[in-house]
CSV table of C-alpha atoms in Angstrom, one decimal:
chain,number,residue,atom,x,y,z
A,1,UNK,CA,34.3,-29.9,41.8
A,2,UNK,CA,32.2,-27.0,41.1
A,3,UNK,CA,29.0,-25.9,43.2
A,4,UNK,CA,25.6,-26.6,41.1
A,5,UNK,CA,22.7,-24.5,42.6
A,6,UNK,CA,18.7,-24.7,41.7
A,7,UNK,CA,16.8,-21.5,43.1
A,8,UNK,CA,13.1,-21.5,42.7
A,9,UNK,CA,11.2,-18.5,42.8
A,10,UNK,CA,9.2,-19.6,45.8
A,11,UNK,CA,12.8,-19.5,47.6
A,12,UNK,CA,13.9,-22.8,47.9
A,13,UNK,CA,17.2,-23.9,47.3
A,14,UNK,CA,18.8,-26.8,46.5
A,15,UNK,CA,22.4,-27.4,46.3
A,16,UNK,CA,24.9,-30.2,44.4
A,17,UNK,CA,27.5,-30.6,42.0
A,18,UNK,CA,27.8,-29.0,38.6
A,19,UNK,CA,28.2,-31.0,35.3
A,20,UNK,CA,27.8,-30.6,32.0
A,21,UNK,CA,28.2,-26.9,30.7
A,22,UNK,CA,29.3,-23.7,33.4
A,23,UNK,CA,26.5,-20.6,33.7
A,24,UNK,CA,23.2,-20.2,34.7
A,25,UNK,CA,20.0,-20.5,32.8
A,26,UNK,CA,16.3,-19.8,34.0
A,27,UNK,CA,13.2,-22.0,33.0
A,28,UNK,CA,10.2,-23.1,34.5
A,29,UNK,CA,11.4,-26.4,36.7
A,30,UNK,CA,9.3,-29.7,36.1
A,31,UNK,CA,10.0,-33.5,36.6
A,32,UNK,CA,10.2,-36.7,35.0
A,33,UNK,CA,9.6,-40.0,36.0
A,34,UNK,CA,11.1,-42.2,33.3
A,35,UNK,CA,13.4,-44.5,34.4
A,36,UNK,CA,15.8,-45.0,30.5
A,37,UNK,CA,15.6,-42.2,28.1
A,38,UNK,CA,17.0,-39.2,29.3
A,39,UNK,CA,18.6,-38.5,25.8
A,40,UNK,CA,15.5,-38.8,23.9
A,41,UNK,CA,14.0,-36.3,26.7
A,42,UNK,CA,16.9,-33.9,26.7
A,43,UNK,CA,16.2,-33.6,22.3
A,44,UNK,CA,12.2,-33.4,22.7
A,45,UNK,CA,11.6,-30.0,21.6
A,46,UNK,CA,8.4,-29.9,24.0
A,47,UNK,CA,11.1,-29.2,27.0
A,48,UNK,CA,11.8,-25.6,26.0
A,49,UNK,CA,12.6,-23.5,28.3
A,50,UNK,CA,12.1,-25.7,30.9
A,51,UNK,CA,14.3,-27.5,33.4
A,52,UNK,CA,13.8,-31.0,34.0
A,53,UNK,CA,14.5,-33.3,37.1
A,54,UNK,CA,15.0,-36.6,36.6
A,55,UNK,CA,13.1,-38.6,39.5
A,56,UNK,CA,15.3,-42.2,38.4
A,57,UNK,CA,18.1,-41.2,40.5
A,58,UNK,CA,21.2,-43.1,38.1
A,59,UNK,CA,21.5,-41.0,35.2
A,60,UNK,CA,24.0,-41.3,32.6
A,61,UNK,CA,25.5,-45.0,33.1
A,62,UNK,CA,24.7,-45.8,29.3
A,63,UNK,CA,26.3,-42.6,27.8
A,64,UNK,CA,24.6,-40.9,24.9
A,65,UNK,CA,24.7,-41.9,20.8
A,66,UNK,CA,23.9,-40.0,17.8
A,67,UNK,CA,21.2,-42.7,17.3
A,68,UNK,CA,18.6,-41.5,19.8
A,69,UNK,CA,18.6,-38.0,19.2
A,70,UNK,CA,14.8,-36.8,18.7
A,71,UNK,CA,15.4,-33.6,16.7
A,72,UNK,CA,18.4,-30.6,15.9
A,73,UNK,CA,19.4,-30.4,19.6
A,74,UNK,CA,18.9,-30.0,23.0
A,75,UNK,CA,15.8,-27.7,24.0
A,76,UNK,CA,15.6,-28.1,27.6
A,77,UNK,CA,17.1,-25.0,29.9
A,78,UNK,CA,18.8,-27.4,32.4
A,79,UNK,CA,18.8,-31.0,33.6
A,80,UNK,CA,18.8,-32.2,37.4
A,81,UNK,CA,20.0,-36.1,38.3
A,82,UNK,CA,20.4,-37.4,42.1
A,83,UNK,CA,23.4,-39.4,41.0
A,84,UNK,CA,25.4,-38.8,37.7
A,85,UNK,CA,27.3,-41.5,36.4
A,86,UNK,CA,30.4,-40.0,34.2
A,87,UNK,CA,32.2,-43.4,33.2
A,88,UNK,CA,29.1,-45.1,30.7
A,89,UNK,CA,29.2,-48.7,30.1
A,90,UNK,CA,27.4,-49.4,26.5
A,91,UNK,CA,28.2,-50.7,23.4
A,92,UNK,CA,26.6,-47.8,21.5
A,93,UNK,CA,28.2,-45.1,23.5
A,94,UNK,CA,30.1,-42.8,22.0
A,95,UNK,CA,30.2,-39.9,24.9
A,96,UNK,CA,29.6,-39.3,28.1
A,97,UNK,CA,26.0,-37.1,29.0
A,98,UNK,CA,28.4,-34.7,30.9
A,99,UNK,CA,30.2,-34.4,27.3
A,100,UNK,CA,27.0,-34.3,25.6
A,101,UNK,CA,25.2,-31.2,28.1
A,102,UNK,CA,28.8,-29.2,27.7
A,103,UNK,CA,28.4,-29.4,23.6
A,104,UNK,CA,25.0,-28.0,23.7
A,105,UNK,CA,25.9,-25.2,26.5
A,106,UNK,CA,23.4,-26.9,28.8
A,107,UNK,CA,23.9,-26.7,32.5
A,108,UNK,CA,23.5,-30.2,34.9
A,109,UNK,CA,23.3,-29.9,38.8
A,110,UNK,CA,23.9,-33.7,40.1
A,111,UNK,CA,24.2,-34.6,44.2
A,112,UNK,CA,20.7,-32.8,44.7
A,113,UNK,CA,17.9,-34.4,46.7
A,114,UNK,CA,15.3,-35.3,43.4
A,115,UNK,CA,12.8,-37.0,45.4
A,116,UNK,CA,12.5,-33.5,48.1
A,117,UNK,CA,12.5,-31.1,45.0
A,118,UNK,CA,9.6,-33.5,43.0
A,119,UNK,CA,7.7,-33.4,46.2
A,120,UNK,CA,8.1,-30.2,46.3
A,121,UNK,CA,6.7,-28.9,43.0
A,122,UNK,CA,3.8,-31.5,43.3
A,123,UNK,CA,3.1,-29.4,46.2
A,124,UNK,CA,3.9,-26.2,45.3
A,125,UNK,CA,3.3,-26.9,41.6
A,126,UNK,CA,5.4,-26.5,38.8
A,127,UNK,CA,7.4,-22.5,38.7
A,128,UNK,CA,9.9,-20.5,38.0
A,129,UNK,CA,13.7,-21.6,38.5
A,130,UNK,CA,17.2,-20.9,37.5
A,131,UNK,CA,19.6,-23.5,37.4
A,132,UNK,CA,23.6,-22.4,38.1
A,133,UNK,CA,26.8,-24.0,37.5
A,134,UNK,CA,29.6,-22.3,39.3
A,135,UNK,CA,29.6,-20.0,42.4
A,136,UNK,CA,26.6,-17.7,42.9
A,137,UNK,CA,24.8,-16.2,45.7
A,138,UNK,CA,21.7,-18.3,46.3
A,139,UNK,CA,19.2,-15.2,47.2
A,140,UNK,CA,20.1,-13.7,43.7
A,141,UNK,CA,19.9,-16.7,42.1
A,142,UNK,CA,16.3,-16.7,43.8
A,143,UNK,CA,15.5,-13.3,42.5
A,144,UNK,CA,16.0,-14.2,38.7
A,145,UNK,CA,13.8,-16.9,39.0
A,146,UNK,CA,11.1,-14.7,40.1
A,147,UNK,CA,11.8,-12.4,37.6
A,148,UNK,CA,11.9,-15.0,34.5
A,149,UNK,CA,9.0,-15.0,32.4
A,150,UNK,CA,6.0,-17.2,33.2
A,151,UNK,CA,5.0,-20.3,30.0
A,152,UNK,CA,1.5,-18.9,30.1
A,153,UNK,CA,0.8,-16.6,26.8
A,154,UNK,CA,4.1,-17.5,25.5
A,155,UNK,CA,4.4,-18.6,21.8
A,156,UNK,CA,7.4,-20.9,22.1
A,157,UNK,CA,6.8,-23.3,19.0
A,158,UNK,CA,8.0,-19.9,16.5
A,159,UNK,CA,11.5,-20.9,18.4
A,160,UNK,CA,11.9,-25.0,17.0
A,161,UNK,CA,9.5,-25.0,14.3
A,162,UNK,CA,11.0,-25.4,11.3
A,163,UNK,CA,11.7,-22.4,8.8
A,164,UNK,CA,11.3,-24.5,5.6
A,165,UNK,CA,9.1,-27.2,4.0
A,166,UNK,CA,10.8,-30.6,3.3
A,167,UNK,CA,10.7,-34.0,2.9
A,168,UNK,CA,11.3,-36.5,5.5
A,169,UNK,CA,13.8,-38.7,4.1
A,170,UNK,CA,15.2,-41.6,6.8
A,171,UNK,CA,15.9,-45.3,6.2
A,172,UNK,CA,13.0,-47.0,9.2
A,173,UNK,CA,14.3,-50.6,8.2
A,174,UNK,CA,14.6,-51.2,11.6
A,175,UNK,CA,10.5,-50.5,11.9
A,176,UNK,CA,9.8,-52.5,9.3
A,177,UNK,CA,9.1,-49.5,6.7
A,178,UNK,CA,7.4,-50.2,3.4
A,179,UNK,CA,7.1,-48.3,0.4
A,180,UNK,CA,5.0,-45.3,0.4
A,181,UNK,CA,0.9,-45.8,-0.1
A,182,UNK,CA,0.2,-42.5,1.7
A,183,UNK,CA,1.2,-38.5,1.5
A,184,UNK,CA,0.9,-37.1,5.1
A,185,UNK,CA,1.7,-33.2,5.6
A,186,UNK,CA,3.0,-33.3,9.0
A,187,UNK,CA,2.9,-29.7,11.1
A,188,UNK,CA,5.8,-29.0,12.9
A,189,UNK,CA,5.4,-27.4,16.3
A,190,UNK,CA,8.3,-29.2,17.5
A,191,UNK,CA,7.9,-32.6,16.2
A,192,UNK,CA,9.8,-35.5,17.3
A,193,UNK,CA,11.7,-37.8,14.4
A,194,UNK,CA,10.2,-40.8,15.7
A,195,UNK,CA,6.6,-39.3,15.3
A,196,UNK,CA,8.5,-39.2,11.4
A,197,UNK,CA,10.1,-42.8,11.4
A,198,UNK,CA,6.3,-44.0,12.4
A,199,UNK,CA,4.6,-42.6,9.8
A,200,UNK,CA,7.0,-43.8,7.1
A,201,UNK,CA,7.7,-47.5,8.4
A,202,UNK,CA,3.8,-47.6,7.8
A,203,UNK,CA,3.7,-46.8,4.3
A,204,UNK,CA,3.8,-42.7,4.1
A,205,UNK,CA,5.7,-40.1,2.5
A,206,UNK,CA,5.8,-37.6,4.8
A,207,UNK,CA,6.5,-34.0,4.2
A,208,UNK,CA,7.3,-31.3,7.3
A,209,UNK,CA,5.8,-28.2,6.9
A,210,UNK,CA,6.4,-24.8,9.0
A,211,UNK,CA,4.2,-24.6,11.9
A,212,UNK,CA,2.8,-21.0,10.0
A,213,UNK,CA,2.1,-22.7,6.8
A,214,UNK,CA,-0.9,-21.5,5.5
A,215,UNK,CA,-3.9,-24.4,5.0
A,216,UNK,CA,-4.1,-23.6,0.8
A,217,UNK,CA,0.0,-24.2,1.1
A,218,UNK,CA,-0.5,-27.6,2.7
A,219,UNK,CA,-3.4,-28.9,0.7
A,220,UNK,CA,-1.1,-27.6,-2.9
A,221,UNK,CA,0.8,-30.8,-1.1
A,222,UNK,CA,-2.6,-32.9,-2.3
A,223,UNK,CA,-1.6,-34.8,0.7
A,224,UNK,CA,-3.9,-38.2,2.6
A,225,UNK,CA,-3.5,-37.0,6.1
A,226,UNK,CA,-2.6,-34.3,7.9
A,227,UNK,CA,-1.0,-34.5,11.0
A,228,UNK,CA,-0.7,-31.8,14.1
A,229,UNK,CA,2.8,-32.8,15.9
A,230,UNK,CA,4.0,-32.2,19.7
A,231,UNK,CA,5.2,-29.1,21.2
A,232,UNK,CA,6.0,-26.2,23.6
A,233,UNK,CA,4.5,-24.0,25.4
A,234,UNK,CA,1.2,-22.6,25.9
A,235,UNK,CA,-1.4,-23.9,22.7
A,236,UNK,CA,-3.9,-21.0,23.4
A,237,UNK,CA,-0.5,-18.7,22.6
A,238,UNK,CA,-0.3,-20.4,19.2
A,239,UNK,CA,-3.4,-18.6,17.6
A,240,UNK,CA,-2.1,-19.2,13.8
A,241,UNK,CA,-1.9,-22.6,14.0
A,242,UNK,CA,-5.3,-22.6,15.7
A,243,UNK,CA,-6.7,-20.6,12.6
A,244,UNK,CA,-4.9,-23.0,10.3
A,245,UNK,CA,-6.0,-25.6,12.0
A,246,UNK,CA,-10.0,-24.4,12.0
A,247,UNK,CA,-10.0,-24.3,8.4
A,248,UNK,CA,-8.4,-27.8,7.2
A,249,UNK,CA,-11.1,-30.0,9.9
A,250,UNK,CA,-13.3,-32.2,7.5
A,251,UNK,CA,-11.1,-31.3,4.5
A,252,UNK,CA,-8.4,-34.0,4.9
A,253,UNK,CA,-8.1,-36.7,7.9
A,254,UNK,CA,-6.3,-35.1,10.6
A,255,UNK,CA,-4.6,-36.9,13.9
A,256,UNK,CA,-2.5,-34.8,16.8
A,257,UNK,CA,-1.2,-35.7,19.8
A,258,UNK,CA,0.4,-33.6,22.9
A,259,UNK,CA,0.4,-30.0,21.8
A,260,UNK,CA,-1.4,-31.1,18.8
A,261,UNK,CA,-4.4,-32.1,20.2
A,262,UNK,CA,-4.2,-29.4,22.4
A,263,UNK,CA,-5.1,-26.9,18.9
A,264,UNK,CA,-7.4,-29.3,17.9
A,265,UNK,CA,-9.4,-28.6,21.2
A,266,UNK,CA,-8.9,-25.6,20.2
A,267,UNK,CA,-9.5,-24.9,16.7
A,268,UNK,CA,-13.1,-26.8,17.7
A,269,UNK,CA,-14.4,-24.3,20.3
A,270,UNK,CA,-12.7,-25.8,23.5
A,271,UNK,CA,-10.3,-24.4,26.3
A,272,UNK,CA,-7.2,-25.6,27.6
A,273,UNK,CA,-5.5,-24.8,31.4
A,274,UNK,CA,-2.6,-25.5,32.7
A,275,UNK,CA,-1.8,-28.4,35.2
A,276,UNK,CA,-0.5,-28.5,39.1
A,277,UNK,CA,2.7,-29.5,37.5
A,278,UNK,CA,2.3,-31.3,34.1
A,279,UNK,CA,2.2,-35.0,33.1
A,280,UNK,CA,5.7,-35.5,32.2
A,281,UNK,CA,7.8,-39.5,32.0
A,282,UNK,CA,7.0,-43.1,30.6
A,283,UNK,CA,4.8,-44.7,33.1
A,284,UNK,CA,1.4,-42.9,33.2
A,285,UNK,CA,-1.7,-45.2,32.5
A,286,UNK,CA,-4.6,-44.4,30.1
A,287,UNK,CA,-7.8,-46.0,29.7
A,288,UNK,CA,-9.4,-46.0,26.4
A,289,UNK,CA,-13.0,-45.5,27.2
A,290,UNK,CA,-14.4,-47.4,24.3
A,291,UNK,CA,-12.5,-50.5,24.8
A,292,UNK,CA,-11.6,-50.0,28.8
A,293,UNK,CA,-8.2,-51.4,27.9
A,294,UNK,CA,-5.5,-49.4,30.3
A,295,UNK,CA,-2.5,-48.6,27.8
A,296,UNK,CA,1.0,-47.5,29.4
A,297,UNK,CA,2.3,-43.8,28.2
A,298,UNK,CA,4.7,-41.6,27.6
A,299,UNK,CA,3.9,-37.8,28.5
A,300,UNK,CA,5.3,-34.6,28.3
A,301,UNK,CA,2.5,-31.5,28.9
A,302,UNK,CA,2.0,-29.3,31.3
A,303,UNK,CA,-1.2,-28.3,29.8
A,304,UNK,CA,-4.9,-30.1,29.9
A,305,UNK,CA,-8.1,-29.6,27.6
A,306,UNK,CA,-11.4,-28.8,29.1
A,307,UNK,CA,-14.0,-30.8,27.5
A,308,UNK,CA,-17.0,-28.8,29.3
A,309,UNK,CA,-16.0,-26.0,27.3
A,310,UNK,CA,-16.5,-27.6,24.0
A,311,UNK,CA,-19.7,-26.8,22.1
A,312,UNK,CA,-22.2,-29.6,22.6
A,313,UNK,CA,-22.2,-32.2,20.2
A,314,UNK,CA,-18.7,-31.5,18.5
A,315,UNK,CA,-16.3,-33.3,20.1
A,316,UNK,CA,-16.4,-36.8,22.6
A,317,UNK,CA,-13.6,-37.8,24.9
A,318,UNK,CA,-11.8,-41.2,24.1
A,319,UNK,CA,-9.1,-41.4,26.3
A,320,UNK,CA,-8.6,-40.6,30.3
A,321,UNK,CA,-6.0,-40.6,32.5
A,322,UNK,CA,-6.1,-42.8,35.4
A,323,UNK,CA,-3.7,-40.7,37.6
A,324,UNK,CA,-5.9,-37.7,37.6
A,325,UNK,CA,-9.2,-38.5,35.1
A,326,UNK,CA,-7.9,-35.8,33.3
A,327,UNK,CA,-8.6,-35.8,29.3
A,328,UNK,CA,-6.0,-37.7,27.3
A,329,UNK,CA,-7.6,-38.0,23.8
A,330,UNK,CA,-10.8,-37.0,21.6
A,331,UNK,CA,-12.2,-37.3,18.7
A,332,UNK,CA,-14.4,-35.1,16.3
A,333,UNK,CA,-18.5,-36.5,15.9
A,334,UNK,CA,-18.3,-36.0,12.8
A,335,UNK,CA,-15.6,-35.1,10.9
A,336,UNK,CA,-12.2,-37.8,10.8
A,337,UNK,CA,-10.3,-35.8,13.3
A,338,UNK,CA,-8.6,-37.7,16.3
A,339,UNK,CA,-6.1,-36.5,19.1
A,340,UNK,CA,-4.3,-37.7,22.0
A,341,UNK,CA,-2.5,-35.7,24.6
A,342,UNK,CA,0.5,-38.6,25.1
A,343,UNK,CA,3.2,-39.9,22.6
A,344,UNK,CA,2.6,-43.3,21.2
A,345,UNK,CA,5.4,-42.9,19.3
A,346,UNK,CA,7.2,-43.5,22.6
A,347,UNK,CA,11.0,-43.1,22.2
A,348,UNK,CA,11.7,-43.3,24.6
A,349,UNK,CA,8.8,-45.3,26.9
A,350,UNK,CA,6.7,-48.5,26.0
A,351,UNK,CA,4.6,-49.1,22.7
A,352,UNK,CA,1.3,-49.6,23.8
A,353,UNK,CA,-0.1,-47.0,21.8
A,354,UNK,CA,1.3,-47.3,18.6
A,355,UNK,CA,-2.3,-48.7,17.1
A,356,UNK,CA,-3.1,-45.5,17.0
A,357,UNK,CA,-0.8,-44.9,14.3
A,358,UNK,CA,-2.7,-47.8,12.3
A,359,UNK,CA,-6.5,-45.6,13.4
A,360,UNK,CA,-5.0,-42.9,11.3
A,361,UNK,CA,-3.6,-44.9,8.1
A,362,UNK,CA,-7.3,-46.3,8.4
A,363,UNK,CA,-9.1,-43.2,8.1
A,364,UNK,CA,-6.6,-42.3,4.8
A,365,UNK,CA,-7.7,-45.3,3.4
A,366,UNK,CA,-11.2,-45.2,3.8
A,367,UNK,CA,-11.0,-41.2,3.1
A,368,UNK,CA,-9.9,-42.3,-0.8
């Protein structure tokens, strides 16, 4: 067995096990608090550079599959379980996670004490950590932490955007797909495929453009809808696709969510911070304020939008979370613009927000 270390830059240290690949990487350390899902979190391009810890202690007892893969690869720094489970019982299996994290050169530290180091960045608030497989002096380990560089004013969507236009092209059977009534011109930042399969199982053609295309490159695309995807990072660092953004509001419907909406607070005047330690699993309620129904969510930001910062009468709040009454979604006054800050394309977490999905092929259709 190999020593697994995680150093934070405040000084704590946590020891374990090592699996998955040998080395060290350094990320901002954050938690989750889904219980299923871990490969469709480990392939969410919204984790770079970070390291996540798992607060479901068993991990890895259903194996991984090509099948839930969310994107190209594996964007997360480093991934910390309590318990590890290396012999996967699942019919859809085809290798273990250990496997899987030694393929994509990720580091795993499992044996450490998830619910101490959770409780500890809740405390503390999310920051700087390195994550080591192998044998390393903890105090240095503890220096490179404090000397990796901080999220804030970092443009990390330029590193999983893609670098070309296509066309989305998957077979969404399985979601019921129909055949295409609807062109949406989706912007990567670091989309997720089953933001894709959504649109498509409801009737869209859906083409993927770079998150630098230019607005007169998307709307040569004629398309219905446009629609602002999840992603990394910091969105106030991400001033072209704020720009871009600016100048397609009221020309096509647009809908966002996470980093998405995010630039559409942005692009409309507003002001984003960044959280204690970021909204990140599959379990965090929501209350939609116009029908006070409380919908179930899966998160993953570490960043918030400030609606007092908005110019008045622009922009209303829809959605808030219950955890924290922080903003979850808004929508434009007057122009068919609509964003959430959670996934209700889920995948993995519950479905409770997929209507929102049906809000935008509405606004299409009553656009024509």
């Amino acid at each position: 067995m190999t020593k697994g270390y995680v150093a934070l830059e405040d000084g704590r240290v946590f020891t374990g096990i090592s699996f998955g690949a040998e080395g060290k990487q350094s990320a901002e350390v954050v938690f989750n608090t889904s219980m299923t899902g871990y490969q469709e979190i480990l392939t969410d391009p919204s984790y770079t550079s970070q390291i996540i810890t798992m607060t479901y202690p068993l991990i890895g007892n259903y194996g991984t599959n090509p099948e839930d893969v969310e994107s190209r690869g594996v964007f997360c720094s480093g991934f910390i379980v309590r318990e590890y489970c290396d012999y996967p019982s699942n019919f859809r299996n085809t290798q273990s996670l250990s496997q899987y994290l030694k393929e994509n050169n990720i580091p795993g530290v499992t044996g450490v004490d998830t619910r101490a180091l959770t409780k500890h960045i809740r405390t503390a608030g999310a920051m700087r950590g390195v994550i080591a497989a192998g044998e390393y002096e903890p105090a240095e380990l503890v220096k490179e932490a404090q000397q990796a560089p901080s999220l804030i004013g970092r443009d990390l969507v330029s590193l999983v955007s893609t670098k070309e236009a296509y066309e989305f092209q998957e077979d969404c059977y399985w979601l019921g797909s129909s055949e295409p009534k609807y062109h949406v011109a989706v912007y990567d930042y670091g989309v997720k495929r089953n933001i894709l399969r959504c649109l498509c199982s409801l009737g869209c053609k859906v083409t993927v453009f770079p998150a630098t295309a230019l607005p007169e490159e998307v709307l040569a695309s004629n398309p219905d809808g446009i629609f602002l995807s999840n992603g990394p990072g910091d969105p106030e660092a991400v001033s072209y696709a704020i720009a871009n953004v600016r100048e397609l509001i009221g020309k096509k419907p647009i809908m966002g969510i996470c980093l998405g909406h995010q630039i559409s607070a942005l692009a409309l005047g507003g002001k984003t911070y960044k959280l204690k330690f970021g909204h990140r699993g599959a379990n965090h309620p929501v209350r939609d304020e116009a029908t006070k129904k409380i919908e179930i969510t899966s998160q993953n930001h570490g960043f918030s939008v400030d609606m007092e910062s908005f110019p008045e009468d622009i922009a209303e709040v829809t959605h808030i979370n219950l955890n924290d009454q922080t903003v979850e979604g808004l929508r434009h006054k007057s122009a068919p613009l609509f964003s959430v800050q959670y996934h209700p394309e889920s995948s993995a977490g519950p479905h409770d927000a997929d209507y929102l999905f049906d809000r935008f092929i509405q606004m299409m259709r009553e656009q024509r």
